[in-house]
């Protein structure tokens, strides 16, 4: 491998690998050498400008880079770089449209963002590894079998965690973690590229890998930017609904008053309403024979205490989930700092690392407030999953229904006598496996009207029931059957199996079938949403390059941006165009429409 800090004549760099160290000797990053220029005759580099007028200090390497061409041949490196080199490194690479390749976007991009530097594209080896090892498109290959993967420390775990991102430079105060060597990063990248088949399935899979990686960039940027949040407004709504902040271990005054109401209504003066066991016993004593205290379970019962209980639960949720303790832990400097885990759910949806970033309840949305001179642009992909089902299945009748703003009404008009409620019940029932009751009664009509759409999800259900894996449209594979499924199947197939064994196996199989039928639709919707986010981010970078318009929140099929007032109209255009482009990218078709609704507001509650 060449150890050089300059590029060969005529070389065209394509990828820039980043790692914590090299296996052997490494040179030193020098932006002048990479540009092929004499530092004495050009403008100072960013690093030189930073150091101007300061005493020379020993540089502490924070990483190593290796520059590759399209064929993955090394052109320059390995080269160590310091924190002061990040500005020059990113500027040089982005000017050449290189793709960054690293183990963990969460770790490496956080370093770049603390220096105010952003990148356009990356390949996250960790996220891509999870997809490639489980995708049916790569099944049977070496990579899916676990051969050729990079080894090293968990850089995701080494990234900053908690309610606030790291301050500039603080990431380098602690000893640097040790991940895979840059040579191992290169070998793993080569193995991942080789694992993608040169087929239609491979093309789809490559789009998914790119979308997952750009999703990681967006999650890191949201983490670094924060969501505008008014502490004053939040405290005011807490006092309005709960009363003054109580001492530790005590309920707020208004919550305690509702607790007293509940005790009186249930004739239980010593009741602890936060204890499900005590609450259930008290309900039984007054004739409410419920199996649990869930809202769904209690909806079948009538008693004056139930209305009081619902009020108590609502206030208690506010106090425990978004009360004063949450506000102190997660809101700093007028910002809530969401911390997302990209692909944290098996379907590809994001999850959150604490703080409730995926659950901002209506009761506190008025605290999400645009800064002066800005607006919140809140966009929502309407009725996304049935539209995705239409596109996946190429069901022309359902695709026609998707052309309007209200897909459920269009479905109702075609096969359910205009009854929108029935159409929605049966459509959701088909996707989520609710095939009894009203949904079951209406299912034959749905199957007759939209045979290809229903056929796709029914096939996914049968595959799951048989213990086989299914995949999303772009190729994310579902998990295999769990231990309970395997054990139940083994017991049912044994020579001394009982009817109870067979019944249990059938029940577990049906449960898995409900999961797989939803997996293919929900997972594909998550892929579309990633592409929407990616195109939205790209549109902003290309058309509003000052990057003052920022994505600050994402939830499944909803995105929020914080936008200067003068850029609102352009951002709204980009939002709509990005949705249309995402549909074209994923499905290579304009058969289905995926409209988005957009609200321009000052506070989040105004968008709902």
Coordinates of C-alpha atoms in Angstrom, one line a residue:
X1 CA 0.0 0.0 0.0
X2 CA 1.5 3.4 -0.9
X3 CA 2.4 5.7 1.9
X4 CA 2.1 9.1 0.3
X5 CA 0.4 12.3 1.1
X6 CA -0.1 13.4 -2.5
X7 CA -2.2 12.0 -5.3
X8 CA -0.6 10.4 -8.4
X9 CA -0.9 12.5 -11.6
X10 CA -4.3 12.0 -13.3
X11 CA -5.7 10.0 -10.3
X12 CA -9.4 10.5 -9.6
X13 CA -10.3 9.9 -5.9
X14 CA -13.7 8.5 -5.2
X15 CA -13.8 7.3 -1.6
X16 CA -12.2 8.5 1.6
X17 CA -11.9 5.9 4.3
X18 CA -11.7 7.0 8.0
X19 CA -10.6 5.0 11.0
X20 CA -9.0 5.4 14.4
X21 CA -5.6 4.0 13.4
X22 CA -3.6 2.2 10.7
X23 CA -2.1 -1.3 11.0
X24 CA 1.4 0.0 10.1
X25 CA 3.1 3.2 9.4
X26 CA 1.1 6.3 8.5
X27 CA 2.0 9.6 7.0
X28 CA 0.6 13.0 8.0
X29 CA -2.3 14.7 6.3
X30 CA -1.2 17.8 4.4
X31 CA -3.9 19.6 2.3
X32 CA -1.2 21.4 0.3
X33 CA 0.3 18.1 -0.8
X34 CA -3.1 16.7 -1.8
X35 CA -3.7 19.8 -3.9
X36 CA -0.3 19.5 -5.4
X37 CA 0.6 23.1 -4.5
X38 CA 3.4 25.0 -2.9
X39 CA 2.2 26.3 0.5
X40 CA 4.5 29.3 0.2
X41 CA 2.6 30.6 -2.9
X42 CA -1.0 30.0 -1.9
X43 CA -3.5 31.2 0.7
X44 CA -3.0 29.6 4.1
X45 CA -5.0 26.5 4.9
X46 CA -7.7 26.6 7.5
X47 CA -5.3 24.9 10.0
X48 CA -2.6 27.4 9.3
X49 CA -5.1 30.2 9.8
X50 CA -6.2 28.7 13.1
X51 CA -2.6 28.5 14.3
X52 CA -1.6 32.0 13.2
X53 CA -0.2 34.0 16.1
X54 CA -0.3 31.0 18.5
X55 CA 2.5 29.1 20.0
X56 CA 3.2 25.8 18.2
X57 CA 1.6 22.9 20.0
X58 CA 1.9 19.2 19.7
X59 CA -0.7 17.7 17.4
X60 CA -2.8 14.9 18.7
X61 CA -4.0 12.5 15.9
X62 CA -7.7 11.7 16.1
X63 CA -7.9 9.5 13.1
X64 CA -6.5 8.1 9.9
X65 CA -7.7 8.5 6.3
X66 CA -7.0 6.4 3.2
X67 CA -8.0 7.7 -0.3
X68 CA -9.3 5.2 -2.9
X69 CA -10.3 5.4 -6.5
X70 CA -13.4 3.9 -8.1
X71 CA -11.8 0.4 -8.2
X72 CA -10.9 0.7 -4.5
X73 CA -7.2 1.0 -5.2
X74 CA -5.3 3.2 -2.7
X75 CA -4.2 6.5 -4.0
X76 CA -2.9 8.2 -0.9
X77 CA -2.4 7.3 2.7
X78 CA -2.8 6.1 5.3
X79 CA -2.5 9.7 6.7
X80 CA -3.1 10.8 10.3
X81 CA -5.2 13.9 10.9
X82 CA -5.8 16.0 14.0
X83 CA -8.8 18.0 15.1
X84 CA -7.3 21.1 13.5
X85 CA -7.1 19.3 10.2
X86 CA -10.9 18.5 10.0
X87 CA -11.8 21.8 8.3
X88 CA -9.2 21.3 5.5
X89 CA -9.9 17.6 5.2
X90 CA -13.7 18.0 4.8
X91 CA -13.3 21.0 2.4
X92 CA -10.9 19.1 0.2
X93 CA -13.0 16.0 0.1
X94 CA -16.4 17.7 -0.4
X95 CA -15.0 19.8 -3.3
X96 CA -14.3 16.5 -5.1
X97 CA -17.7 14.9 -4.1
X98 CA -16.0 12.0 -2.3
X99 CA -18.0 9.5 -0.4
X100 CA -16.8 9.0 3.3
X101 CA -16.5 5.4 4.4
X102 CA -16.4 4.7 8.2
X103 CA -17.5 2.3 10.8
X104 CA -19.8 4.7 12.6
X105 CA -21.4 7.9 11.4
X106 CA -22.6 8.5 15.0
X107 CA -19.0 8.7 16.1
X108 CA -17.1 10.2 13.2
X109 CA -19.7 12.7 11.9
X110 CA -20.2 14.0 15.5
X111 CA -16.5 15.0 15.4
X112 CA -16.9 16.8 12.2
X113 CA -20.1 18.6 13.3
X114 CA -18.4 19.9 16.4
X115 CA -16.1 21.7 14.1
X116 CA -19.0 23.1 12.0
X117 CA -18.3 20.8 9.0
X118 CA -20.9 18.8 7.1
X119 CA -20.6 16.2 4.5
X120 CA -22.9 15.2 1.7
X121 CA -22.5 11.4 1.4
X122 CA -21.2 8.5 3.4
X123 CA -21.2 4.7 3.6
X124 CA -21.8 3.6 7.2
X125 CA -20.2 0.1 7.4
X126 CA -22.0 -0.8 10.6
X127 CA -25.5 0.0 9.4
X128 CA -24.8 -1.5 6.0
X129 CA -23.4 -4.7 7.6
X130 CA -26.6 -5.3 9.5
X131 CA -28.6 -5.0 6.2
X132 CA -26.3 -7.1 4.1
X133 CA -26.1 -10.0 6.6
X134 CA -29.9 -10.3 6.7
X135 CA -31.1 -9.5 3.2
X136 CA -32.5 -12.3 1.0
X137 CA -30.6 -10.6 -1.9
X138 CA -27.2 -11.7 -0.3
X139 CA -28.3 -15.0 1.3
X140 CA -25.9 -17.8 0.7
X141 CA -22.9 -15.5 0.1
X142 CA -19.8 -15.1 2.1
X143 CA -20.7 -11.8 3.6
X144 CA -24.1 -13.0 4.8
X145 CA -22.3 -15.9 6.5
X146 CA -20.3 -13.4 8.5
X147 CA -17.0 -13.7 6.6
X148 CA -15.1 -10.6 5.7
X149 CA -16.5 -8.2 8.3
X150 CA -14.3 -5.6 10.0
X151 CA -13.3 -6.1 13.6
X152 CA -12.6 -3.5 16.2
X153 CA -14.2 -1.6 19.1
X154 CA -17.8 -0.4 19.1
X155 CA -17.4 3.2 17.9
X156 CA -21.2 3.8 18.2
X157 CA -20.8 3.1 22.0
X158 CA -17.8 5.5 22.1
X159 CA -19.9 8.4 20.6
X160 CA -21.2 11.0 23.0
X161 CA -24.5 10.0 24.7
X162 CA -27.0 11.8 26.9
X163 CA -29.3 14.8 26.6
X164 CA -26.8 17.2 25.0
X165 CA -24.2 16.8 22.2
X166 CA -20.5 17.3 23.0
X167 CA -19.0 20.8 22.9
X168 CA -16.4 21.7 20.4
X169 CA -13.2 19.9 21.1
X170 CA -14.4 18.0 24.1
X171 CA -14.6 14.8 22.2
X172 CA -10.8 14.7 22.2
X173 CA -10.3 15.3 25.9
X174 CA -10.8 11.6 26.7
X175 CA -8.5 8.8 25.3
X176 CA -9.4 8.1 21.7
X177 CA -11.3 4.8 21.2
X178 CA -9.8 2.1 19.1
X179 CA -12.0 0.8 16.3
X180 CA -11.0 -1.2 13.2
X181 CA -7.8 -0.2 11.4
X182 CA -8.2 1.7 8.2
X183 CA -7.0 -1.3 6.3
X184 CA -9.8 -3.4 7.8
X185 CA -12.3 -0.7 7.0
X186 CA -11.1 -0.9 3.4
X187 CA -11.4 -4.7 3.4
X188 CA -14.9 -4.6 4.8
X189 CA -16.0 -1.9 2.4
X190 CA -14.7 -4.0 -0.5
X191 CA -16.5 -7.1 0.8
X192 CA -19.7 -5.2 1.2
X193 CA -19.5 -3.9 -2.3
X194 CA -18.8 -7.4 -3.6
X195 CA -21.8 -8.8 -1.7
X196 CA -24.3 -6.7 -3.7
X197 CA -25.5 -8.7 -6.7
X198 CA -25.5 -7.2 -10.1
X199 CA -29.2 -7.7 -10.4
X200 CA -32.4 -5.7 -10.0
X201 CA -32.4 -6.8 -6.4
X202 CA -28.9 -5.6 -6.1
X203 CA -29.8 -2.2 -7.4
X204 CA -32.6 -1.9 -4.9
X205 CA -30.3 -3.0 -2.1
X206 CA -27.7 -0.4 -3.0
X207 CA -30.3 2.3 -2.8
X208 CA -31.3 1.1 0.6
X209 CA -27.7 1.1 1.8
X210 CA -27.2 4.7 0.6
X211 CA -30.5 5.8 2.2
X212 CA -29.6 4.2 5.5
X213 CA -26.3 5.9 5.5
X214 CA -27.7 9.3 4.7
X215 CA -30.2 8.8 7.4
X216 CA -27.3 8.4 9.8
X217 CA -26.0 11.8 8.6
X218 CA -29.4 13.4 9.2
X219 CA -29.7 11.8 12.7
X220 CA -26.3 13.2 13.6
X221 CA -27.2 16.6 12.3
X222 CA -30.5 16.7 14.3
X223 CA -28.5 15.7 17.3
X224 CA -26.0 18.5 16.8
X225 CA -28.6 21.1 15.8
X226 CA -31.3 20.4 18.4
X227 CA -35.0 21.3 18.2
X228 CA -36.1 24.8 19.4
X229 CA -37.8 24.4 22.7
X230 CA -39.1 27.1 25.0
X231 CA -38.4 26.3 28.6
X232 CA -40.6 29.2 29.8
X233 CA -43.6 27.9 27.7
X234 CA -43.0 24.4 29.0
X235 CA -42.9 25.5 32.6
X236 CA -46.0 27.5 32.1
X237 CA -48.0 24.6 30.7
X238 CA -46.8 22.4 33.5
X239 CA -48.0 24.9 36.2
X240 CA -51.3 25.4 34.4
X241 CA -52.1 21.7 34.2
X242 CA -50.3 20.3 37.2
X243 CA -49.7 23.2 39.6
X244 CA -46.4 24.4 41.1
X245 CA -43.5 22.0 41.0
X246 CA -43.7 19.6 44.0
X247 CA -41.0 18.5 46.3
X248 CA -39.2 15.3 45.2
X249 CA -41.3 12.2 45.9
X250 CA -44.6 14.1 45.9
X251 CA -47.4 14.6 43.3
X252 CA -48.2 18.1 42.0
X253 CA -51.2 19.7 43.7
X254 CA -53.6 19.3 40.7
X255 CA -52.6 15.7 40.1
X256 CA -53.1 15.0 43.8
X257 CA -56.6 16.5 43.7
X258 CA -57.6 14.2 40.9
X259 CA -56.1 11.3 42.8
X260 CA -58.4 12.2 45.7
X261 CA -61.4 12.4 43.3
X262 CA -60.4 8.9 42.1
X263 CA -60.2 7.5 45.6
X264 CA -63.6 8.9 46.4
X265 CA -65.2 7.5 43.2
X266 CA -63.7 4.1 43.9
X267 CA -64.4 4.2 47.7
X268 CA -60.8 3.4 48.3
X269 CA -59.3 6.2 50.6
X270 CA -55.9 4.6 50.8
X271 CA -55.6 3.8 47.0
X272 CA -52.2 4.4 45.3
X273 CA -53.4 5.2 41.8
X274 CA -49.9 4.6 40.4
X275 CA -50.1 0.9 41.4
X276 CA -51.9 -1.1 38.7
X277 CA -52.5 -4.0 41.1
X278 CA -54.2 -1.7 43.7
X279 CA -56.2 0.1 41.0
X280 CA -57.4 -3.1 39.4
X281 CA -58.6 -4.5 42.8
X282 CA -60.4 -1.2 43.5
X283 CA -62.1 -1.4 40.1
X284 CA -63.2 -4.9 40.8
X285 CA -64.7 -3.9 44.1
X286 CA -67.0 -1.4 42.4
X287 CA -68.1 -3.8 39.7
X288 CA -65.7 -3.0 36.9
X289 CA -64.6 -6.5 36.0
X290 CA -61.7 -5.5 33.8
X291 CA -58.6 -7.7 33.1
X292 CA -56.3 -4.7 33.1
X293 CA -56.2 -0.9 33.5
X294 CA -55.5 -0.2 29.9
X295 CA -57.6 2.3 28.1
X296 CA -58.6 -0.3 25.5
X297 CA -59.7 -2.8 28.2
X298 CA -61.7 -0.2 30.1
X299 CA -63.5 1.1 27.1
X300 CA -65.9 -1.8 27.3
X301 CA -67.0 -0.8 30.8
X302 CA -69.1 2.0 32.3
X303 CA -68.6 3.6 35.7
X304 CA -68.2 7.3 36.9
X305 CA -64.7 6.5 38.2
X306 CA -63.4 5.7 34.7
X307 CA -63.6 9.3 33.5
X308 CA -61.7 10.4 36.6
X309 CA -59.1 7.7 36.0
X310 CA -58.6 8.8 32.5
X311 CA -58.0 12.4 33.7
X312 CA -55.5 11.1 36.3
X313 CA -53.6 9.0 33.7
X314 CA -53.3 12.0 31.3
X315 CA -51.9 14.3 34.0
X316 CA -49.6 11.5 35.4
X317 CA -48.2 10.9 31.9
X318 CA -47.4 14.6 31.6
X319 CA -45.7 14.7 35.0
X320 CA -43.6 11.5 34.6
X321 CA -42.8 11.7 30.9
X322 CA -42.4 15.4 30.2
X323 CA -42.4 17.0 33.6
X324 CA -39.8 19.2 35.3
X325 CA -37.3 16.4 35.6
X326 CA -37.4 15.7 31.9
X327 CA -37.1 19.4 31.1
X328 CA -34.0 19.7 33.2
X329 CA -32.4 16.6 31.7
X330 CA -33.1 17.1 28.0
X331 CA -33.6 20.8 27.3
X332 CA -30.5 23.1 27.3
X333 CA -30.0 26.6 25.8
X334 CA -33.5 26.7 24.3
X335 CA -33.1 23.3 22.5
X336 CA -34.3 19.8 23.0
X337 CA -31.5 17.4 21.8
X338 CA -33.0 14.3 20.2
X339 CA -30.8 11.3 20.1
X340 CA -31.9 8.8 17.4
X341 CA -30.8 5.3 16.6
X342 CA -31.1 4.8 12.8
X343 CA -32.6 1.4 11.9
X344 CA -33.2 0.8 15.6
X345 CA -36.4 -1.1 14.9
X346 CA -36.3 -4.3 12.8
X347 CA -38.5 -2.8 10.1
X348 CA -35.9 0.0 9.6
X349 CA -37.8 2.6 11.5
X350 CA -35.7 4.8 13.9
X351 CA -35.7 4.5 17.6
X352 CA -34.6 6.9 20.3
X353 CA -31.9 6.7 22.9
X354 CA -33.9 8.2 25.7
X355 CA -35.7 11.5 26.0
X356 CA -38.8 10.5 24.2
X357 CA -37.7 11.9 20.8
X358 CA -40.3 9.7 19.1
X359 CA -43.1 10.6 21.4
X360 CA -43.7 14.4 21.7
X361 CA -47.2 14.4 23.1
X362 CA -49.8 17.0 22.2
X363 CA -49.8 18.3 25.7
X364 CA -46.3 19.8 25.3
X365 CA -46.1 20.6 21.6
X366 CA -46.8 24.3 22.3
X367 CA -43.3 24.4 23.8
X368 CA -41.7 23.6 20.4
X369 CA -41.3 27.2 19.2
X370 CA -39.5 28.7 16.2
X371 CA -36.8 31.2 17.0
X372 CA -37.4 34.8 16.1
X373 CA -37.3 35.3 12.4
X374 CA -37.9 31.6 11.7
X375 CA -40.8 29.3 11.1
X376 CA -41.4 25.6 11.7
X377 CA -42.2 23.7 8.5
X378 CA -44.0 20.5 9.5
X379 CA -44.6 17.9 6.7
X380 CA -46.5 14.7 7.0
X381 CA -46.9 11.9 4.4
X382 CA -50.6 11.3 4.4
X383 CA -51.9 7.7 4.5
X384 CA -48.4 6.4 3.6
X385 CA -48.6 2.7 4.2
X386 CA -51.6 1.9 2.0
X387 CA -50.0 4.0 -0.8
X388 CA -46.8 2.0 -0.3
X389 CA -48.8 -1.2 -0.6
X390 CA -50.3 0.0 -3.9
X391 CA -46.8 0.7 -5.2
X392 CA -45.2 -2.5 -4.0
X393 CA -48.0 -4.7 -5.4
X394 CA -48.5 -2.8 -8.6
X395 CA -52.2 -3.0 -7.9
X396 CA -53.7 -0.6 -10.5
X397 CA -57.0 -0.2 -8.7
X398 CA -55.4 0.8 -5.4
X399 CA -52.9 3.0 -7.3
X400 CA -55.8 4.9 -8.8
X401 CA -57.3 5.3 -5.3
X402 CA -53.9 6.8 -4.2
X403 CA -54.2 9.7 -6.7
X404 CA -56.5 11.7 -4.4
X405 CA -55.7 13.2 -1.0
X406 CA -58.0 10.8 0.8
X407 CA -57.2 7.2 -0.2
X408 CA -59.6 5.7 2.3
X409 CA -62.5 7.6 0.8
X410 CA -61.5 6.5 -2.7
X411 CA -61.4 2.9 -1.5
X412 CA -64.8 3.3 0.2
X413 CA -66.3 4.7 -3.0
X414 CA -65.1 1.8 -5.1
X415 CA -66.0 -1.2 -3.0
X416 CA -67.7 -0.2 0.3
X417 CA -70.6 2.0 -0.6
X418 CA -68.8 5.2 0.3
X419 CA -68.4 4.1 3.9
X420 CA -65.0 5.5 4.7
X421 CA -64.8 4.1 8.3
X422 CA -65.3 0.6 7.0
X423 CA -62.8 1.1 4.2
X424 CA -60.2 2.3 6.7
X425 CA -60.9 -0.6 9.2
X426 CA -60.5 -3.3 6.6
X427 CA -57.4 -1.7 4.9
X428 CA -55.6 -1.4 8.2
X429 CA -56.8 -4.8 9.3
X430 CA -55.3 -6.3 6.1
X431 CA -51.9 -4.7 6.8
X432 CA -51.8 -5.4 10.5
X433 CA -53.4 -8.9 10.5
X434 CA -56.7 -7.9 12.2
X435 CA -58.8 -10.4 10.2
X436 CA -61.6 -10.9 12.8
X437 CA -64.7 -8.8 13.6
X438 CA -65.6 -6.0 11.2
X439 CA -62.2 -6.3 9.4
X440 CA -62.7 -10.0 8.8
X441 CA -66.3 -9.5 7.6
X442 CA -65.1 -6.9 5.0
X443 CA -62.0 -8.7 3.9
X444 CA -63.5 -10.7 1.0
X445 CA -64.7 -7.5 -0.6
X446 CA -61.2 -5.9 -0.2
X447 CA -59.6 -9.0 -1.8
X448 CA -62.1 -8.9 -4.7
X449 CA -61.5 -5.2 -5.3
X450 CA -57.7 -5.1 -4.8
X451 CA -56.5 -8.7 -5.4
X452 CA -52.8 -7.9 -6.0
X453 CA -52.4 -5.7 -2.9
X454 CA -54.2 -8.2 -0.6
X455 CA -52.3 -11.1 -2.3
X456 CA -48.9 -9.5 -1.5
X457 CA -49.6 -9.2 2.2
X458 CA -51.3 -12.6 2.4
X459 CA -48.2 -14.2 0.8
X460 CA -46.0 -12.4 3.4
X461 CA -48.2 -13.8 6.2
X462 CA -48.1 -17.4 4.9
X463 CA -44.3 -17.1 4.6
X464 CA -44.0 -15.9 8.2
X465 CA -46.3 -18.7 9.4
X466 CA -44.1 -21.2 7.7
X467 CA -41.0 -19.9 9.5
X468 CA -39.5 -18.3 6.4
X469 CA -38.1 -14.8 6.1
X470 CA -39.6 -11.9 4.1
X471 CA -38.1 -8.7 2.8
X472 CA -39.1 -5.1 2.1
X473 CA -39.2 -3.8 -1.4
X474 CA -35.6 -2.6 -1.3
X475 CA -34.3 -5.8 0.4
X476 CA -34.2 -5.4 4.2
X477 CA -34.7 -8.9 5.5
X478 CA -37.0 -9.8 8.4
X479 CA -35.7 -11.6 11.5
X480 CA -35.9 -15.4 11.4
X481 CA -38.3 -17.3 13.7
X482 CA -37.6 -16.9 17.4
X483 CA -36.9 -19.7 20.0
X484 CA -40.6 -19.9 21.0
X485 CA -41.6 -20.5 17.4
X486 CA -39.0 -23.2 16.9
X487 CA -39.8 -24.9 20.2
X488 CA -43.6 -24.9 19.5
X489 CA -43.0 -26.3 16.0
X490 CA -40.8 -29.0 17.3
X491 CA -43.3 -30.0 20.0
X492 CA -46.2 -30.1 17.5
X493 CA -44.2 -32.3 15.1
X494 CA -43.1 -34.7 17.8
X495 CA -44.5 -38.3 18.0
X496 CA -46.2 -37.6 21.3
X497 CA -47.6 -34.2 20.3
X498 CA -50.9 -33.3 21.9
X499 CA -53.7 -31.1 20.5
X500 CA -52.6 -28.4 22.9
X501 CA -49.1 -28.6 21.4
X502 CA -50.6 -28.1 17.9
X503 CA -52.8 -25.3 19.1
X504 CA -49.9 -23.5 20.6
X505 CA -47.8 -23.9 17.5
X506 CA -50.6 -22.6 15.3
X507 CA -51.1 -19.6 17.6
X508 CA -47.5 -18.7 17.5
X509 CA -47.3 -19.2 13.7
X510 CA -50.3 -16.8 13.2
X511 CA -48.6 -14.2 15.4
X512 CA -45.5 -14.4 13.3
X513 CA -47.6 -14.2 10.1
X514 CA -49.2 -11.0 11.5
X515 CA -45.6 -9.6 12.0
X516 CA -44.4 -10.5 8.5
X517 CA -47.4 -9.2 6.7
X518 CA -46.9 -5.8 8.4
X519 CA -43.1 -6.0 8.1
X520 CA -43.1 -5.8 4.3
X521 CA -45.3 -2.7 4.2
X522 CA -44.0 -0.8 7.3
X523 CA -40.4 -1.6 6.3
X524 CA -40.9 -0.4 2.8
X525 CA -42.6 2.8 4.1
X526 CA -39.6 3.3 6.3
X527 CA -37.4 3.0 3.2
X528 CA -39.5 5.6 1.3
X529 CA -39.3 7.9 4.3
X530 CA -35.5 7.6 4.3
X531 CA -35.3 8.5 0.6
X532 CA -37.7 11.4 1.2
X533 CA -35.4 12.7 4.0
X534 CA -32.3 12.2 1.9
X535 CA -33.8 14.1 -1.1
X536 CA -35.0 16.8 1.2
X537 CA -31.6 17.2 2.7
X538 CA -30.0 17.2 -0.7
X539 CA -32.4 19.8 -2.1
X540 CA -31.6 22.1 0.8
X541 CA -27.8 21.6 0.4
X542 CA -28.0 22.4 -3.3
X543 CA -30.5 25.2 -3.3
X544 CA -30.0 26.8 0.1
X545 CA -26.3 26.2 0.7
X546 CA -26.0 28.4 3.7
X547 CA -27.7 25.5 5.5
X548 CA -29.7 27.8 7.8
X549 CA -32.8 25.7 7.1
X550 CA -32.4 22.5 9.1
X551 CA -34.2 19.2 9.7
X552 CA -34.8 19.2 13.5
X553 CA -37.3 16.3 14.0
X554 CA -38.3 13.0 12.3
X555 CA -41.0 10.5 13.2
X556 CA -41.8 7.7 10.8
X557 CA -43.6 9.7 8.1
X558 CA -43.3 13.2 9.6
X559 CA -40.5 15.7 9.4
X560 CA -40.0 19.1 10.9
X561 CA -37.7 21.8 9.7
X562 CA -36.6 25.1 11.4
X563 CA -36.4 27.6 8.6
X564 CA -35.6 31.3 8.2
X565 CA -38.7 33.2 7.1
X566 CA -37.1 34.2 3.8
X567 CA -36.6 30.6 2.9
X568 CA -40.0 29.1 3.8
X569 CA -41.5 29.1 0.3
X570 CA -38.4 27.4 -1.2
X571 CA -38.3 24.8 1.5
X572 CA -42.0 24.0 1.0
X573 CA -41.3 23.4 -2.7
X574 CA -38.3 21.2 -1.8
X575 CA -40.4 19.1 0.6
X576 CA -43.0 18.3 -2.1
X577 CA -40.4 17.7 -4.8
X578 CA -38.4 15.4 -2.5
X579 CA -41.5 13.2 -1.8
X580 CA -42.2 12.8 -5.5
X581 CA -38.5 12.0 -6.1
X582 CA -38.5 9.4 -3.3
X583 CA -41.4 7.6 -4.9
X584 CA -39.6 7.6 -8.3
X585 CA -36.3 6.4 -6.7
X586 CA -37.8 3.5 -4.8
X587 CA -40.4 2.2 -7.2
X588 CA -39.2 3.5 -10.6
X589 CA -42.7 4.4 -11.3
X590 CA -45.1 7.3 -11.0
X591 CA -48.1 5.0 -10.9
X592 CA -48.7 5.9 -7.2
X593 CA -48.9 9.3 -5.6
X594 CA -47.4 10.0 -2.2
X595 CA -48.7 13.4 -1.3
X596 CA -47.5 15.3 1.7
X597 CA -49.3 17.9 3.7
X598 CA -47.2 20.9 4.9
X599 CA -48.0 23.4 7.7
X600 CA -45.9 26.5 8.3
X601 CA -46.3 27.5 11.9
X602 CA -44.7 29.2 14.8
X603 CA -45.3 26.4 17.3
X604 CA -45.6 22.7 16.8
X605 CA -49.2 22.4 18.2
X606 CA -50.4 24.7 15.5
X607 CA -49.5 22.0 12.9
X608 CA -51.9 19.4 14.3

